[in-house]
Structure formats: C-alpha cells, structure tokens
PDB file of C-alpha atoms in Angstrom:
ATOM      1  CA  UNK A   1     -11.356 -27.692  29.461  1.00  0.00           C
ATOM      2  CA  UNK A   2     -14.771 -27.372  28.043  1.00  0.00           C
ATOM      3  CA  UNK A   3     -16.751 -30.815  27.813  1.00  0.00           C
ATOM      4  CA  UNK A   4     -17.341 -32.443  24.179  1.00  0.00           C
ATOM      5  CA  UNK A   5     -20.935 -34.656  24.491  1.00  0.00           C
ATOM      6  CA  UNK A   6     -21.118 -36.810  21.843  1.00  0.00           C
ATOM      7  CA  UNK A   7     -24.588 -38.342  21.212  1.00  0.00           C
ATOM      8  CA  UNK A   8     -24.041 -41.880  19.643  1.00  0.00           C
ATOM      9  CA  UNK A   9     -24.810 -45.612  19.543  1.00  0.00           C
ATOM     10  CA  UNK A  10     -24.111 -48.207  22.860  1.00  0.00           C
ATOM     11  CA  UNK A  11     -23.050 -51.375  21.541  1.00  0.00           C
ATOM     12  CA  UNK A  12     -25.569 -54.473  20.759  1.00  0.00           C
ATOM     13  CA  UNK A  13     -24.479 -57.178  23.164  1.00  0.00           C
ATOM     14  CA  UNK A  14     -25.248 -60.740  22.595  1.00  0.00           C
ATOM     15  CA  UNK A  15     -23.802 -63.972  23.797  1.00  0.00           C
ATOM     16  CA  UNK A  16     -22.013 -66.986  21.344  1.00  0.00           C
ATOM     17  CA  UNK A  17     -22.759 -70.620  22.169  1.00  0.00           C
ATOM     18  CA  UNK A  18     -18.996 -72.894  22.357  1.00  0.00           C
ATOM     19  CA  UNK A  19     -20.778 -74.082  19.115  1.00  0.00           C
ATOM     20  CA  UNK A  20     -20.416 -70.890  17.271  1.00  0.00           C
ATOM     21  CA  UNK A  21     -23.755 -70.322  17.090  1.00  0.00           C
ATOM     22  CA  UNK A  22     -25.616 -67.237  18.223  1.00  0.00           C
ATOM     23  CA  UNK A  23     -27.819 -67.928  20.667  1.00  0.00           C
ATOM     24  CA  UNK A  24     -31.112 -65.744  20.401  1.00  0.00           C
ATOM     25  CA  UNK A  25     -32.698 -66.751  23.948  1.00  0.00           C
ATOM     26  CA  UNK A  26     -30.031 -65.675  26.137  1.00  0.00           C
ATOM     27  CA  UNK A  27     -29.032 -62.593  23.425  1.00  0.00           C
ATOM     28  CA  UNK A  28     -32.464 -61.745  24.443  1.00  0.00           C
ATOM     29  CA  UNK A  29     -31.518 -61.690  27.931  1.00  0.00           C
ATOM     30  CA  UNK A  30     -28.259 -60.439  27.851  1.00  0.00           C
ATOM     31  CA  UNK A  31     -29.806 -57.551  25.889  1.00  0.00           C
ATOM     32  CA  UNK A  32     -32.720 -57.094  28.022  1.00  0.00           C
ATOM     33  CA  UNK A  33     -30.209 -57.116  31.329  1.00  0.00           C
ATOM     34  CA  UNK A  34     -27.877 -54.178  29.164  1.00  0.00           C
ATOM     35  CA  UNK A  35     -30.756 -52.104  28.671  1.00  0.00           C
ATOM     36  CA  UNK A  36     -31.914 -51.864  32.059  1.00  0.00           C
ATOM     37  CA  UNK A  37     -28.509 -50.599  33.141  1.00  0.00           C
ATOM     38  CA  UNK A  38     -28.002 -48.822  29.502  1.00  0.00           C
ATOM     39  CA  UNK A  39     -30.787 -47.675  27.719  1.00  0.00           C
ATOM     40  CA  UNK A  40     -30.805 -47.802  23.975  1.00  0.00           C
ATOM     41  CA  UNK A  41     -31.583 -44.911  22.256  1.00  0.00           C
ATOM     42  CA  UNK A  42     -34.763 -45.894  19.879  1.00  0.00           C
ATOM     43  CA  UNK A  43     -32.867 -46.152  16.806  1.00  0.00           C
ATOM     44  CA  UNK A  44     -30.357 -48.166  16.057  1.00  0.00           C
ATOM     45  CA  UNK A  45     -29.255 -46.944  12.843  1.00  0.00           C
ATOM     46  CA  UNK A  46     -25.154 -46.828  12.073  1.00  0.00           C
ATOM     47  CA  UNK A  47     -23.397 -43.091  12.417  1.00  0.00           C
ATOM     48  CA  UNK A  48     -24.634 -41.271   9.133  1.00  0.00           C
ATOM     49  CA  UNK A  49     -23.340 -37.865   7.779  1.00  0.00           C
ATOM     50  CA  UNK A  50     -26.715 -36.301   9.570  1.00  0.00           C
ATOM     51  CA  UNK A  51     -25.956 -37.072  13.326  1.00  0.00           C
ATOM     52  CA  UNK A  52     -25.665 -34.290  15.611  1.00  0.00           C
ATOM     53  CA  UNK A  53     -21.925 -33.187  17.538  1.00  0.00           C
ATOM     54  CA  UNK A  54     -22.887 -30.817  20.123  1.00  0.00           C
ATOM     55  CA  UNK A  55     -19.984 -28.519  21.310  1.00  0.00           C
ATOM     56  CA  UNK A  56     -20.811 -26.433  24.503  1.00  0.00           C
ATOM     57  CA  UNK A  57     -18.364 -23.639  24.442  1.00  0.00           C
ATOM     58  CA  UNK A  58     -17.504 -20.885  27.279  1.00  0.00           C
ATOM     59  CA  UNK A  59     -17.761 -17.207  26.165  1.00  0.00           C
ATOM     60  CA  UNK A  60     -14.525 -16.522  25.904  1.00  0.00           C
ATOM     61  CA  UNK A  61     -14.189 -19.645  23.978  1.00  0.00           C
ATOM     62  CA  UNK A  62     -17.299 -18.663  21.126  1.00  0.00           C
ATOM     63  CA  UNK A  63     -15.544 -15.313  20.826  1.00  0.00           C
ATOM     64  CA  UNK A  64     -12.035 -16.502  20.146  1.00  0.00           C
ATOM     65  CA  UNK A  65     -13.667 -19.241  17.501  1.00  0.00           C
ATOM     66  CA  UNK A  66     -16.054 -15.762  15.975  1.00  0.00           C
ATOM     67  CA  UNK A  67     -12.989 -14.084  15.781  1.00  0.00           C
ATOM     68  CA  UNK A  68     -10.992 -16.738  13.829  1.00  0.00           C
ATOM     69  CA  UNK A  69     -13.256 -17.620  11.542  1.00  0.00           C
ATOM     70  CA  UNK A  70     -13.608 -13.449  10.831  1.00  0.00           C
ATOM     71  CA  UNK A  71      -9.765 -13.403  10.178  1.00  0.00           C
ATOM     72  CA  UNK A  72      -9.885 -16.269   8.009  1.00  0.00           C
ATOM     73  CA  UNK A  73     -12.792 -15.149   5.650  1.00  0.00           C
ATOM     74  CA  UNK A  74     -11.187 -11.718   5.638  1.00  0.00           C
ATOM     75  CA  UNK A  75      -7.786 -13.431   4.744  1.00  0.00           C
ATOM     76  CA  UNK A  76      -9.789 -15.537   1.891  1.00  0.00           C
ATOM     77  CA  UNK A  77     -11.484 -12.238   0.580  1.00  0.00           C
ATOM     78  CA  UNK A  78      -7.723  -9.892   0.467  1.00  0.00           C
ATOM     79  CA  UNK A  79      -6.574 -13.427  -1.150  1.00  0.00           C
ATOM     80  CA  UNK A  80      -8.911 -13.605  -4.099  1.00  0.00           C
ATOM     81  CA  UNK A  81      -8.797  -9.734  -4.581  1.00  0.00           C
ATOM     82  CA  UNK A  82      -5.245  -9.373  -4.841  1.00  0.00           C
ATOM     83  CA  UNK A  83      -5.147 -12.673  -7.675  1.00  0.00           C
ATOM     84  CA  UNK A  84      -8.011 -10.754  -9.261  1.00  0.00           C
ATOM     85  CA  UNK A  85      -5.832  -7.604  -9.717  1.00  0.00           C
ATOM     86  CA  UNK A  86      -2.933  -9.549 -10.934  1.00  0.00           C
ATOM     87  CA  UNK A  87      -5.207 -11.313 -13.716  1.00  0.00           C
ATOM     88  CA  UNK A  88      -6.408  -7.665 -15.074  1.00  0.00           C
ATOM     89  CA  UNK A  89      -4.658  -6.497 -18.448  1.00  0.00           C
ATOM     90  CA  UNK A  90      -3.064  -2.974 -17.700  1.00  0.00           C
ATOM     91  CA  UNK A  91      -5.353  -0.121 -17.954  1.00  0.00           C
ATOM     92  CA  UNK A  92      -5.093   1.022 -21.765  1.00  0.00           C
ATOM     93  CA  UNK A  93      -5.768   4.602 -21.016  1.00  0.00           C
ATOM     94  CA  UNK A  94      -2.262   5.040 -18.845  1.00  0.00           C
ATOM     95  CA  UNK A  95       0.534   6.566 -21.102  1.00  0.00           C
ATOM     96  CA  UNK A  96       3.394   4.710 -21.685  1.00  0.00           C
ATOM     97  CA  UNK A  97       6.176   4.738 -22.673  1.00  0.00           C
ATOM     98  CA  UNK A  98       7.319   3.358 -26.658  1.00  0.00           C
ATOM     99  CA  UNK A  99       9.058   0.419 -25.028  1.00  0.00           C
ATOM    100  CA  UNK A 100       5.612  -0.277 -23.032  1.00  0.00           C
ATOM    101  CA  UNK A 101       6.992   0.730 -20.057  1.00  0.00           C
ATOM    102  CA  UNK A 102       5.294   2.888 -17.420  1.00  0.00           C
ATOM    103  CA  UNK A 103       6.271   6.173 -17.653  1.00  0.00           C
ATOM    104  CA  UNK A 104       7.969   7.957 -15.060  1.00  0.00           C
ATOM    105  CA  UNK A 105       6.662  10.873 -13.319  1.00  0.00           C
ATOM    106  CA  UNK A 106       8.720  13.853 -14.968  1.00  0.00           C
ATOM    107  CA  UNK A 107       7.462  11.979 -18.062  1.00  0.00           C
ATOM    108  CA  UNK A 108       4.121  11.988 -17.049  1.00  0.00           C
ATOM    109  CA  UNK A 109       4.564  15.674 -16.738  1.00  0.00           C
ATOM    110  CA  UNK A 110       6.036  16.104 -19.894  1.00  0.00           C
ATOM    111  CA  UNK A 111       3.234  14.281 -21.954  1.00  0.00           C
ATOM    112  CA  UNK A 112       0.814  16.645 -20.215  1.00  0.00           C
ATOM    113  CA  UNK A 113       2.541  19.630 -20.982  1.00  0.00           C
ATOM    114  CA  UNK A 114       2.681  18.621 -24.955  1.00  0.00           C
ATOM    115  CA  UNK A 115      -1.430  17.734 -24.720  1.00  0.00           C
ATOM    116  CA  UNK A 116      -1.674  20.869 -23.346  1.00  0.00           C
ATOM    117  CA  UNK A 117       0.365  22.482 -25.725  1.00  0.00           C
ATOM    118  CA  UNK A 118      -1.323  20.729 -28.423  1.00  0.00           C
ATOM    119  CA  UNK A 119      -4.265  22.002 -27.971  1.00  0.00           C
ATOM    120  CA  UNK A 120      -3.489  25.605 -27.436  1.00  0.00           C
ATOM    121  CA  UNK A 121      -1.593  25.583 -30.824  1.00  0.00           C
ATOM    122  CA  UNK A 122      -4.539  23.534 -32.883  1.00  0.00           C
ATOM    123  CA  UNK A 123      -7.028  26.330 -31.094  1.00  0.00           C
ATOM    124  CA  UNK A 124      -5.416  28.962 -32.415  1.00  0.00           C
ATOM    125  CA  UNK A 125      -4.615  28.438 -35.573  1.00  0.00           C
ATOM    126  CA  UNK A 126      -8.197  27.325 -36.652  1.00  0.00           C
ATOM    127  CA  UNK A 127      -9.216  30.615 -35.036  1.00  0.00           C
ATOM    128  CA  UNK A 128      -6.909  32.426 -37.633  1.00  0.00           C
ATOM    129  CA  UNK A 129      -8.154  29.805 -40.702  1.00  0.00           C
ATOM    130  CA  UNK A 130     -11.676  30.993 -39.836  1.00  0.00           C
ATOM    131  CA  UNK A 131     -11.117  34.182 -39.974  1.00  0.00           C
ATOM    132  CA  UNK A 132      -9.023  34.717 -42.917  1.00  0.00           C
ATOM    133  CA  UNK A 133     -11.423  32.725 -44.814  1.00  0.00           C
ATOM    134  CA  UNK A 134     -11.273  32.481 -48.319  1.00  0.00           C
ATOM    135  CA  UNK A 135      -7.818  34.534 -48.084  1.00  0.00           C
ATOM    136  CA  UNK A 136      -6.378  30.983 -46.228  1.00  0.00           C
ATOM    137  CA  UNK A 137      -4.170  28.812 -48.682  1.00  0.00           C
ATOM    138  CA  UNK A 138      -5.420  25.533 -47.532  1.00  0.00           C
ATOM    139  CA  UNK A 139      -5.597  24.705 -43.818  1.00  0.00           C
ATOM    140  CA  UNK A 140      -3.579  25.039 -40.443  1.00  0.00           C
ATOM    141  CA  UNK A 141       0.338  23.354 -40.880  1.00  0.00           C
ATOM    142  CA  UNK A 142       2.007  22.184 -37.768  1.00  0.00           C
ATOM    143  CA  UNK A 143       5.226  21.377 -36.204  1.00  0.00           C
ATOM    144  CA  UNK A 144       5.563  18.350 -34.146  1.00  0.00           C
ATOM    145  CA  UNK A 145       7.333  17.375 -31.281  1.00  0.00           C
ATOM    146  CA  UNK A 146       7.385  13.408 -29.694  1.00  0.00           C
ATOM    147  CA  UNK A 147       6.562  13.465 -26.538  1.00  0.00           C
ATOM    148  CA  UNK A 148       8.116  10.398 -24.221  1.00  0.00           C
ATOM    149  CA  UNK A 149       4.857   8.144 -25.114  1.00  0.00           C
ATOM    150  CA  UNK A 150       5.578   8.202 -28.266  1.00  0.00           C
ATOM    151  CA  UNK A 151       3.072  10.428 -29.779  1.00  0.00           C
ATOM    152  CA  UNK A 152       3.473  13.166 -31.562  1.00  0.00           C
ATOM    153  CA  UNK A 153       2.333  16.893 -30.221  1.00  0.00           C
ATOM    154  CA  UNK A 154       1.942  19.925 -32.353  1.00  0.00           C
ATOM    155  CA  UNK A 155       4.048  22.489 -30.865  1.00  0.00           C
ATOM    156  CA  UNK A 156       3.800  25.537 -33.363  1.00  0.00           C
ATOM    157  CA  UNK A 157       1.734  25.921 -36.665  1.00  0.00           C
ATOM    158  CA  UNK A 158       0.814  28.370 -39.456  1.00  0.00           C
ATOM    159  CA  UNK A 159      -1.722  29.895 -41.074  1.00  0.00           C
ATOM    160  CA  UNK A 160      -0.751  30.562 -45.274  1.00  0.00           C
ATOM    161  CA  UNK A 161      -2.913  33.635 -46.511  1.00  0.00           C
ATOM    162  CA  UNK A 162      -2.765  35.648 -49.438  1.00  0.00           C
ATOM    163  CA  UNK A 163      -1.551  39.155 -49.007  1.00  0.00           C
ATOM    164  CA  UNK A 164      -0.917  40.474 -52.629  1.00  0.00           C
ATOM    165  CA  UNK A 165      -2.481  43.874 -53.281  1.00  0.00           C
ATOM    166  CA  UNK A 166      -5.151  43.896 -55.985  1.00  0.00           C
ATOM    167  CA  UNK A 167      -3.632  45.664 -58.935  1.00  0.00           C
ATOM    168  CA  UNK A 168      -5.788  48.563 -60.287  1.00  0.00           C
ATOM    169  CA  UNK A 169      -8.445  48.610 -57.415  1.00  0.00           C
ATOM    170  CA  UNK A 170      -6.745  50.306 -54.300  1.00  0.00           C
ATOM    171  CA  UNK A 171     -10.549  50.048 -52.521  1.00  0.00           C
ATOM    172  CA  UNK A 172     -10.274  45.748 -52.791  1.00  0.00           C
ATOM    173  CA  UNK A 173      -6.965  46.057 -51.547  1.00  0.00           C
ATOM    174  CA  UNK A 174      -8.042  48.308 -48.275  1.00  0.00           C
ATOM    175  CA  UNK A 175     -10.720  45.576 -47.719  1.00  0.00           C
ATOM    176  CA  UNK A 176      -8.154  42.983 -48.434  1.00  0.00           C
ATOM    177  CA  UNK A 177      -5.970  44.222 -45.801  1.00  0.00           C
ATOM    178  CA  UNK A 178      -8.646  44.904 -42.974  1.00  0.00           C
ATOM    179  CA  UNK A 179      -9.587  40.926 -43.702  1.00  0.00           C
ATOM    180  CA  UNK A 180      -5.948  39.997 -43.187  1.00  0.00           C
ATOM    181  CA  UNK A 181      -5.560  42.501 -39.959  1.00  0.00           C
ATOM    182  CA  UNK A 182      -8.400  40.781 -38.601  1.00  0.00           C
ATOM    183  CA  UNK A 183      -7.268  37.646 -39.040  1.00  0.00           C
ATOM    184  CA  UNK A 184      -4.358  37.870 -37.442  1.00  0.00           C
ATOM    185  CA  UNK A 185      -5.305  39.537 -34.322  1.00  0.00           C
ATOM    186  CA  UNK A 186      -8.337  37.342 -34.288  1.00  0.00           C
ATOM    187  CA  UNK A 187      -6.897  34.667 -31.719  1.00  0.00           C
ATOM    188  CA  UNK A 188      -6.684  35.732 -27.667  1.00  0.00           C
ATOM    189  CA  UNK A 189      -3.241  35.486 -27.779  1.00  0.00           C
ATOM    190  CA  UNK A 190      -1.622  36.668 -30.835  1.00  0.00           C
ATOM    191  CA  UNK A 191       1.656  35.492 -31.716  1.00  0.00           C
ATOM    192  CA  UNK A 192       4.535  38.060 -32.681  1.00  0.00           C
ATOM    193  CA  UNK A 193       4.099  37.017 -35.949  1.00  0.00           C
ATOM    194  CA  UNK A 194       0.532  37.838 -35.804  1.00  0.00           C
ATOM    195  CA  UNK A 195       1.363  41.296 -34.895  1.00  0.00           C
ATOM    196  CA  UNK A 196       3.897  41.595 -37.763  1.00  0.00           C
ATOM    197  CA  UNK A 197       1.255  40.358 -39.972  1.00  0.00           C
ATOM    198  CA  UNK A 198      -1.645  42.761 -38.575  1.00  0.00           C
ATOM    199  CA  UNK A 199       0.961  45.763 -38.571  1.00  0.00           C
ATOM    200  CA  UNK A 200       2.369  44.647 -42.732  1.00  0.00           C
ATOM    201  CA  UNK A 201      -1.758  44.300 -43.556  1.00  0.00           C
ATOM    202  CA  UNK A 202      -2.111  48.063 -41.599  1.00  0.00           C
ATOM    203  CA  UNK A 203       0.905  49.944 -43.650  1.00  0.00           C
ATOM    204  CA  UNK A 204      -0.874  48.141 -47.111  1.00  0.00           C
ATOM    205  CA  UNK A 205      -4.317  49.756 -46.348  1.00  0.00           C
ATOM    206  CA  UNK A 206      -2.492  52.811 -45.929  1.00  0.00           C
ATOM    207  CA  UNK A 207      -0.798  52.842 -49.466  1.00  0.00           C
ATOM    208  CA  UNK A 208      -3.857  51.876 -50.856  1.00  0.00           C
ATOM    209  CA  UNK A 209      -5.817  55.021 -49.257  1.00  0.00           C
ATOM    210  CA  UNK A 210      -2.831  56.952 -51.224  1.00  0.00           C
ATOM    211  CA  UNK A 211      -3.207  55.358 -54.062  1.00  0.00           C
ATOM    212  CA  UNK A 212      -7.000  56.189 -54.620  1.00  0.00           C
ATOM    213  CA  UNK A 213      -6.397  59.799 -53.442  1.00  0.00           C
ATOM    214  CA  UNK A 214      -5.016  60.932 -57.282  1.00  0.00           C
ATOM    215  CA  UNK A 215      -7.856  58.649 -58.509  1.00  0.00           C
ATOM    216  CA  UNK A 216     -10.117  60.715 -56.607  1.00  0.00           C
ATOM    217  CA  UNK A 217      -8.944  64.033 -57.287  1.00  0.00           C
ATOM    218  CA  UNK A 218      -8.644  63.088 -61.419  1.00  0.00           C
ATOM    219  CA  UNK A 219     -12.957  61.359 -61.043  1.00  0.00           C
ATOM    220  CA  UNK A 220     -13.482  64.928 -59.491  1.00  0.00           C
ATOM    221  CA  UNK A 221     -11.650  67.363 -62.055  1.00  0.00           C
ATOM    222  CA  UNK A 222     -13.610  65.578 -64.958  1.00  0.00           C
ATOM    223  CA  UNK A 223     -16.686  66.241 -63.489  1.00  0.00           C
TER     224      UNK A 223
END
C-alpha cells in the first residue's frame, strides 16, 4: 500500500482543576512537557479549505490515476457531443419525403434523377426559345412529374413557334423557314420532334424556291 502523510494539527493539552476551572500554570506546563516530546507546528490555526494533502504515489500507481482521469474526460467530451447532436434541428437541405420523413435510398436516387432531368429539359428548351426568337409564341411550357419529395420536376416541354408561310412573298417565307430549321436543331440534342420540325421548315423553303421561280421568269420576260 502506498503511505497517505497527512500534515495537520496535534492537539492543545491542558489540565482542569476538581473545581472546573482551567488552570493556566500547570496548562503551561503540561503544554511545555507535550511540546518537548511533540512539537507544535507554528501555527495553530483550525483545518481550512487551503491546507495541503500530500499523496506519494508509485509509478504504476500515477499512471493508472493519468489514465483514469483520460478516460473520464474523454467519456465527458463523447457525452456532451452526442447531447449536442441530438439538440440540432435536422439539416434543411436533406430531401424528404412529403410526410417529413427521410427518404429512402432508391428515393434519394429518384429525386436526383428528376433534378437532373429537370435541368436537361429547362436547358433545352430555352436554347430553342432563343433561337426562334420573335417566331416563339410566348415562352418554354413544361410537363411535370412529382418526384418522392414532393416537388415537382419538369420532365418534357415545348417550344410554340409560328410556321405559317407568308402569303405573296415566297423570299420571307424561305427566311422564315431557315429561322425555324435553325431553331429546332439549335439544341445538342435534338428531340425527334425537333427533327420533324427542322425537316417540315426544310420541305417549306423548298416550295417557296418554286413558288418564286414563275415570279422570276414573268420579272424577266417584262424586261
């Protein structure tokens, strides 16, 4: 066992006469005897909160008591972290589900695949709005699709754009049907639709090269 030394106080010894009386002659004595077998340490002060305990301690004894008090602040610190996680709202930026509910992993999925789709779809049809311009009937229309958060994702959309002929002036309608041809091959990826489009704009050029051929021919005769 390792020794405890604890500095303290030796009693004060003094002597009661059979009247009840302290006696301070022979407390003097008494105390003067006592000290020559027991010194007194120079104050005599009561315990306070700012005496000294003095612990000698083997090695193997300061390690084990490092080592505990390690475990214990560690044990504090995982403590207070985990009660600060469980007093932080939920992140708002994770989806979830319309209940509130975390979503599930295939969901997950699924709401990236709509973003992603989203965003390919809005792309391309403001690629075909700018390029039709001022042939565009108003701007890009979507489809929608909800998605397991409970958003909505456009999925497919549409471009409106004017592809009459111009009556009378077979030259506006040739440059009226490059502008559309353009505008639907515009995008990266053109849609079947866009083809159609692009092919219905090439076959209305065409008629309106043969329609300005007799117009041609008649300017040149009355010259």
């Amino acid at each position: 066992m390792d020794a405890l030394r604890v500095i303290g106080f030796a009693p004060l010894i003094g002597s009661v006469s059979s009247l009840g009386q302290t006696s301070m002659e022979s407390e003097r004595r008494d105390t003067t005897e006592n000290d020559r077998a027991f010194p007194m340490p120079p104050s005599r002060k009561p315990p306070s909160e700012h005496d000294t305990v003095k612990l000698n301690l083997s090695p193997s004894a300061r390690k084990l008591l490092v080592a505990e008090v390690a475990e214990s602040g560690r044990r504090a610190g995982a403590g207070s972290k985990i009660a600060d996680e469980s007093e932080q709202p939920p992140r708002t930026d994770e989806p979830r589900g319309i209940t509130g509910q975390r979503l599930t992993e295939a969901e997950r999925q699924e709401v990236d695949r709509l973003k992603k789709r989203d965003a390919e779809v809005r792309r391309h049809e403001a690629t075909h709005a700018a390029a039709a311009g001022e042939l565009a009937r108003g701007g890009p229309k979507y489809e929608y699709e909800a998605g397991p958060d409970g958003k909505l994702y456009a999925v497919g959309g549409r471009v409106d754009v004017d592809t009459g002929v111009v009556r009378g002036n077979p030259e506006a309608t040739i440059a009226k049907a490059q502008r559309i041809r353009y505008a639907a091959l515009s995008v990266s990826d053109p849609s079947t639709a866009d083809v159609a489009i692009a092919a219905a704009a090439a076959q209305m050029a065409m008629y309106a090269h043969a329609e300005a051929k007799p117009q041609d021919s008649l300017l040149s005769a009355k010259k």
